Structures are given as C-alpha cells and as structure tokens.
mmCIF file of C-alpha atoms in Angstrom:
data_model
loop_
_atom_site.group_PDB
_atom_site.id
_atom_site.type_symbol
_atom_site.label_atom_id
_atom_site.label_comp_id
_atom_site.label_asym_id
_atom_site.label_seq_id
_atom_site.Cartn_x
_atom_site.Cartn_y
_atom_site.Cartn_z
ATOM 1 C CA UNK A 1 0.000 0.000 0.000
ATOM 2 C CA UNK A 2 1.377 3.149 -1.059
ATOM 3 C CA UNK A 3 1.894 5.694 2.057
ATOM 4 C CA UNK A 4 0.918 9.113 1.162
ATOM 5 C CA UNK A 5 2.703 12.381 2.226
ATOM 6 C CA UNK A 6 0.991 14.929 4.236
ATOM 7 C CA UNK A 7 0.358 18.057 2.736
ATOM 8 C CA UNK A 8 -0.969 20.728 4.963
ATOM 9 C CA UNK A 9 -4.403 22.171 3.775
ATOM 10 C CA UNK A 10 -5.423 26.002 4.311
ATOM 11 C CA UNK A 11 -8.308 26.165 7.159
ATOM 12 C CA UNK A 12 -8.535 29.753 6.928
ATOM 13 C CA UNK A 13 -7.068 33.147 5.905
ATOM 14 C CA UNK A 14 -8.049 36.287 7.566
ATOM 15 C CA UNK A 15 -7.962 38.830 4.835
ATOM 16 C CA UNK A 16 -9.740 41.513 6.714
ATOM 17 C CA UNK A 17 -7.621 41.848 9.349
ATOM 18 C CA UNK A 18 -4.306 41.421 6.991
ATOM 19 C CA UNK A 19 -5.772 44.503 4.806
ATOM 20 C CA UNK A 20 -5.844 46.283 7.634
ATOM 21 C CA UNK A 21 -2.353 45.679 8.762
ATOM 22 C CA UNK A 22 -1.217 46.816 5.074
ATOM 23 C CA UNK A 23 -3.375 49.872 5.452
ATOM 24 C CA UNK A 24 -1.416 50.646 8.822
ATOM 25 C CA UNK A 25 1.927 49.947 7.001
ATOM 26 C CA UNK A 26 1.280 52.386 4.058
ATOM 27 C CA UNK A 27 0.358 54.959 6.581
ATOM 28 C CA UNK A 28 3.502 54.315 8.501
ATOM 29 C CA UNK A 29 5.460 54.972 5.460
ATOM 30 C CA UNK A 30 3.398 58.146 4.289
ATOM 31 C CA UNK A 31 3.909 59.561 7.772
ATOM 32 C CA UNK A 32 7.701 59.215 6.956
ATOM 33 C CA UNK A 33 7.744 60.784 3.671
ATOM 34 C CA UNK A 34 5.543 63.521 5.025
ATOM 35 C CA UNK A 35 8.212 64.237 7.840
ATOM 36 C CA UNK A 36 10.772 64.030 4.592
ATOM 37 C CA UNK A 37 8.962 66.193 2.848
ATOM 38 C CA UNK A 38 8.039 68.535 5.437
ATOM 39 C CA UNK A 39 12.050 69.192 6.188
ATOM 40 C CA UNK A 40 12.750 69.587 2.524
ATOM 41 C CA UNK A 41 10.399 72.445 2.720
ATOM 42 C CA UNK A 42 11.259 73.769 5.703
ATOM 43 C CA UNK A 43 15.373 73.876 5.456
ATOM 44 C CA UNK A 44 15.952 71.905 1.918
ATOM 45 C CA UNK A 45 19.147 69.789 2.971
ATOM 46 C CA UNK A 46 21.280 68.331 0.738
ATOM 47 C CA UNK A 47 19.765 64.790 1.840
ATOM 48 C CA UNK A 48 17.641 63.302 4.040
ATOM 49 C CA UNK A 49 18.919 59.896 5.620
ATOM 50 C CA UNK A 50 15.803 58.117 5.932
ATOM 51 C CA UNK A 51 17.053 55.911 9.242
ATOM 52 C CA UNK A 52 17.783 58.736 11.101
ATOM 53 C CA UNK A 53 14.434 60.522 10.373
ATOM 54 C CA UNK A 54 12.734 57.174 11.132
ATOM 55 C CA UNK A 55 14.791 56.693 14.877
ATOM 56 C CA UNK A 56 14.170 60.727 15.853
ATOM 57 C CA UNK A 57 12.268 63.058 13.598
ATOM 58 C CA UNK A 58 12.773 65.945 15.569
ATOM 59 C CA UNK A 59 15.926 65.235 16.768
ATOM 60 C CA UNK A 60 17.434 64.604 13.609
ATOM 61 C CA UNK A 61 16.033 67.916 12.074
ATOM 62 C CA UNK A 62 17.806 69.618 14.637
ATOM 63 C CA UNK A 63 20.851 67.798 13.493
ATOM 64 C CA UNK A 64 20.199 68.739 10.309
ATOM 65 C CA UNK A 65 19.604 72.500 10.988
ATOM 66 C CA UNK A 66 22.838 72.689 12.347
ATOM 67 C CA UNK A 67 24.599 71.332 9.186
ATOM 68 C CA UNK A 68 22.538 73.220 7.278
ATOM 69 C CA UNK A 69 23.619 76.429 8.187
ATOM 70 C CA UNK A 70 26.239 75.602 9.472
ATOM 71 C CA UNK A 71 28.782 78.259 7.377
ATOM 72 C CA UNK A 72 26.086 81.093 8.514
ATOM 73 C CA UNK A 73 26.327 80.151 12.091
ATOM 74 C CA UNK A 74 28.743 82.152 12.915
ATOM 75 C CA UNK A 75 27.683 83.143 16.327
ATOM 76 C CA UNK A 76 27.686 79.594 17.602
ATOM 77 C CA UNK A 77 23.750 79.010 18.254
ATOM 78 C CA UNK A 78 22.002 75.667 19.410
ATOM 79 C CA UNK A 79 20.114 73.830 17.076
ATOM 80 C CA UNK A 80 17.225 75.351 19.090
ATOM 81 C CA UNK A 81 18.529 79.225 18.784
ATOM 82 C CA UNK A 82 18.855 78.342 14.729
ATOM 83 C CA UNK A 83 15.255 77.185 14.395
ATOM 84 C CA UNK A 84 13.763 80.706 16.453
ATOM 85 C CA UNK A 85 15.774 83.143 14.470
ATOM 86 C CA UNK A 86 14.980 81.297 11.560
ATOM 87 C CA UNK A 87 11.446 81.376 12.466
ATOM 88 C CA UNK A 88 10.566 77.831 11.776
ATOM 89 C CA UNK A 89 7.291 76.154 13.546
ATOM 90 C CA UNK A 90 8.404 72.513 13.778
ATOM 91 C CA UNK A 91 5.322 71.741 16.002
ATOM 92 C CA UNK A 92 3.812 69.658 12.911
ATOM 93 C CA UNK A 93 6.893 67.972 12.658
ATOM 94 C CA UNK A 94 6.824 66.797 16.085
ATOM 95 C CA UNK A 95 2.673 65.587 14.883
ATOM 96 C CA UNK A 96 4.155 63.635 12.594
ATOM 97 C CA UNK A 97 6.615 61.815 14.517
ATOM 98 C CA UNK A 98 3.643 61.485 16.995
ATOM 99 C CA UNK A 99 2.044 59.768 14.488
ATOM 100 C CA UNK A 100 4.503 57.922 13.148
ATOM 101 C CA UNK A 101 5.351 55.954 17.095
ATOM 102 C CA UNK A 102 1.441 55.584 17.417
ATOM 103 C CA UNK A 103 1.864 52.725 14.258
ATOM 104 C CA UNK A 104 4.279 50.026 16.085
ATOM 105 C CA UNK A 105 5.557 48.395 13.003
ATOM 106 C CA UNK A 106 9.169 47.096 11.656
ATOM 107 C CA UNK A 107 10.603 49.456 9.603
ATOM 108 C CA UNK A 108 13.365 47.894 7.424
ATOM 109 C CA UNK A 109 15.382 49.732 4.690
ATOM 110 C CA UNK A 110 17.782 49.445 1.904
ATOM 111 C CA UNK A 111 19.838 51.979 0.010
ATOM 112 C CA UNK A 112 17.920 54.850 1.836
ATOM 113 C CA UNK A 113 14.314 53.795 0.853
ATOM 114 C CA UNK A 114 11.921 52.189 3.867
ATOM 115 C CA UNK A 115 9.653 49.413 3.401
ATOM 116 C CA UNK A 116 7.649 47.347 5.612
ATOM 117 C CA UNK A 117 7.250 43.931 5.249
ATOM 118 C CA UNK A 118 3.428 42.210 6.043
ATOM 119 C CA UNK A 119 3.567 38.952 6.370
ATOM 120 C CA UNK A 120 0.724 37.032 4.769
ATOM 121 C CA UNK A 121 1.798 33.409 6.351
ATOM 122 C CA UNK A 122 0.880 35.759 10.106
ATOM 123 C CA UNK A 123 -3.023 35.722 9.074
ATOM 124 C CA UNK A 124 -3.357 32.204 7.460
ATOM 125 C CA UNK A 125 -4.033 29.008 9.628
ATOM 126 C CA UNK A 126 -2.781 25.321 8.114
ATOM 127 C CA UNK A 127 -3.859 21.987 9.113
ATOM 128 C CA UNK A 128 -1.166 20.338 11.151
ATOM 129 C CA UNK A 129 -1.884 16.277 10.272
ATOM 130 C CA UNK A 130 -3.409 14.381 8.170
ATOM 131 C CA UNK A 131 -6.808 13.811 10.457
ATOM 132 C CA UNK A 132 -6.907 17.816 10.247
ATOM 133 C CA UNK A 133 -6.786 17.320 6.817
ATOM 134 C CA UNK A 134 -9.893 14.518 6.603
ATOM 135 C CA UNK A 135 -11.899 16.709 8.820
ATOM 136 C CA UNK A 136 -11.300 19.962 6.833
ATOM 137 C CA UNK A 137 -12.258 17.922 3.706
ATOM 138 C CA UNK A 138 -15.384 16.202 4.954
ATOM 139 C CA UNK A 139 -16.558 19.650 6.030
ATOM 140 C CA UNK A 140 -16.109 21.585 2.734
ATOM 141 C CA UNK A 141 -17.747 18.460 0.980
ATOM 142 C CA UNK A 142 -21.021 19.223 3.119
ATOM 143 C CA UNK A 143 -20.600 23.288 2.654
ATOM 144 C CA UNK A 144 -20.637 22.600 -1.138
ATOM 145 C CA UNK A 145 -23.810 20.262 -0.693
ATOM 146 C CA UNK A 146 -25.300 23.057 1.511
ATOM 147 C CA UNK A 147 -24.454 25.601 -1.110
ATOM 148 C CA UNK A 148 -25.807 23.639 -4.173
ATOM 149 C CA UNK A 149 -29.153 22.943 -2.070
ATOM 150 C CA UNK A 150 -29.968 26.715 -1.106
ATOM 151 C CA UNK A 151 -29.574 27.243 -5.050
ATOM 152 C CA UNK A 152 -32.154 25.000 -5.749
ATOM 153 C CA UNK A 153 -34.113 25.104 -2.369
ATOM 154 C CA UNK A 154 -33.382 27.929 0.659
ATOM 155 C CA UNK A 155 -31.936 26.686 3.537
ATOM 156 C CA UNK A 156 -32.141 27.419 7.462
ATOM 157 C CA UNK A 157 -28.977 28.964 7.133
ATOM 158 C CA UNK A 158 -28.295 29.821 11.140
ATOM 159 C CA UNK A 159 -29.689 26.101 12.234
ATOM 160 C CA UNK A 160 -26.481 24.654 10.553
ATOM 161 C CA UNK A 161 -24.463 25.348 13.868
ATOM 162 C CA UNK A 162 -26.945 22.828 15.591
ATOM 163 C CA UNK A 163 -27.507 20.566 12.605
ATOM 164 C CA UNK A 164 -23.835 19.505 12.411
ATOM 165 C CA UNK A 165 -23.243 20.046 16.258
ATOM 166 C CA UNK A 166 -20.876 22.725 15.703
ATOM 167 C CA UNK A 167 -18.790 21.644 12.873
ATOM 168 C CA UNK A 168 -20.253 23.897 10.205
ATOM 169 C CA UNK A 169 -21.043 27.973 11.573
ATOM 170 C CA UNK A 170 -22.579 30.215 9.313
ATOM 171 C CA UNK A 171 -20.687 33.605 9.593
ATOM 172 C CA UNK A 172 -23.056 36.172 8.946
ATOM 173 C CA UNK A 173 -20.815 38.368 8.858
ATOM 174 C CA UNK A 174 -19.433 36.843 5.365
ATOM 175 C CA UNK A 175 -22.884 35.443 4.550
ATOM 176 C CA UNK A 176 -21.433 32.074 4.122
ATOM 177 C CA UNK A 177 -20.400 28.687 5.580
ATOM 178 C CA UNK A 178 -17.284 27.419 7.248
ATOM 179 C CA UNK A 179 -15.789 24.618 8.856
ATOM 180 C CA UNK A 180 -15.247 25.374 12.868
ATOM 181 C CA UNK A 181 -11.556 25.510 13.568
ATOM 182 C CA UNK A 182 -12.089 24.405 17.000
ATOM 183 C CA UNK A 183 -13.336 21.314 15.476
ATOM 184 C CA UNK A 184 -9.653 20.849 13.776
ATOM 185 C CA UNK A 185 -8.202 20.639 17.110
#
C-alpha cells in the first residue's frame, strides 16, 4: 500500500484583518515621507537619511539644521537658537513623529528607501496532520452540498451550527459557511 505524504491544507485566511495591517503599514510609510517632505520644505538639505528621520524626527532635524547652516552660524547658536531666528514652527513635525510611534511596526530599509514587510503566512491558519486534513475535507464536501441545495431550495442557514453540532457555523458576517476551527483541534 502506497503511504501518502501529508500536505498541509489552508483552514482559513483572515484577509480583513491582513488589509488592515497593510493599510497601517502604508500609513507608517506616508507619515515618513511627510516628515521628509516637510524638512525639505522647511530647510531643503542636501539629503535626508531616511534611518535617522525614522529613529528621531525631531531630533534629527535639529541635526540637520545645524549642518545646514552651518557656514552662517557664525555666532555659535544651538540647534534650538537656529530654528527661532529662523522662524521655523516645527510643532507639525513633532505631529508627525507622533504619528509615526502611534503605528508600532518594523521598519526595514535598503539603500535609503523604507519598506515594511506584512507577512501574509501571520493571518493564514494550516492543518497540522493528516486527520486535520480529513476533517477539513469532509466539512467543505457538506458546505458545497449546503451551497448547491440553497440554489435549488433555501436553507435554514443559522440552524447549521446545531444541525452539524458545531462543525459547520454560518458567519453572517461573510454570509457564508465554514468549517469550525475548533473542530480541527
């Protein structure tokens, strides 16, 4: 008899909730190249290193008002002297960078450009043996039958949590059937 390998099976994949942690992830990195922007307006440096903006906004504009002017400095002022005389209002800045800590995500980069990296494998869950795997099967088998049926005939949709003892929910939510993951275990 030939002994079959296990393959693991998807049970379920929770696309809402990885959306959303994209979403959060593109705003990270908008709030960043806001900030970016933000200085180029304010004191247009030769270049922005985006690590440093992403460890200290404020900070490293400070930093970087200082080597801006540095060669009209001549009176030896703080990075905090610079900004007053030069009038600037950094108090959005320091939104931003508010803004920015409020998202607690990994920030990775490469040659100056930031990305963050959602894992998809995070939101999915995968049966674990081969009995997941029978279980998972048998249940989509009777969620096709239950679809094919309220075609031709409607269905107590909601009963099917008692019908099958708790191995086939309806989600309302999704308007649709699924096998119970508890029922995996």
């Amino acid at each position: 008899m030939k002994q079959s390998k296990f393959k693991p099976l998807m049970i379920s994949f929770a696309k809402k909730e990885y959306e959303e942690e994209q979403e959060k992830a593109t705003q990270k990195l908008e709030l960043l190249d806001e900030a970016s922007v933000w200085i180029h307006n304010a004191i247009d440096p030769k270049k922005v290193d985006m690590k440093k903006l992403h460890n200290n906004m404020v900070s490293y504009f400070k930093d970087l008002v200082l080597e801006t002017f540095f060669k009209q400095n001549t009176l030896g002022l703080s990075a905090n002297e610079l900004i007053r005389a030069k009038e600037i209002n950094y108090f959005s800045l320091v939104d931003i960078q508010s803004a920015y800590q409020d998202i607690k995500m990994k920030v990775d980069f490469k040659n100056n450009e930031a990305f963050i990296k959602v894992d998809r494998k995070e939101f999915e869950t995968w049966t674990t043996s081969e009995k997941q795997n029978k279980l998972l099967l048998v249940g989509n088998k009777f969620i096709s039958a239950l679809d094919e049926m309220d075609k031709v005939h409607p269905i107590a949709k909601m009963f099917t949590n008692r019908l099958t003892n708790g191995y086939v929910n309806f989600d309302m939510y999704k308007n649709g059937f699924r096998v119970n993951p508890e029922v995996l275990n």
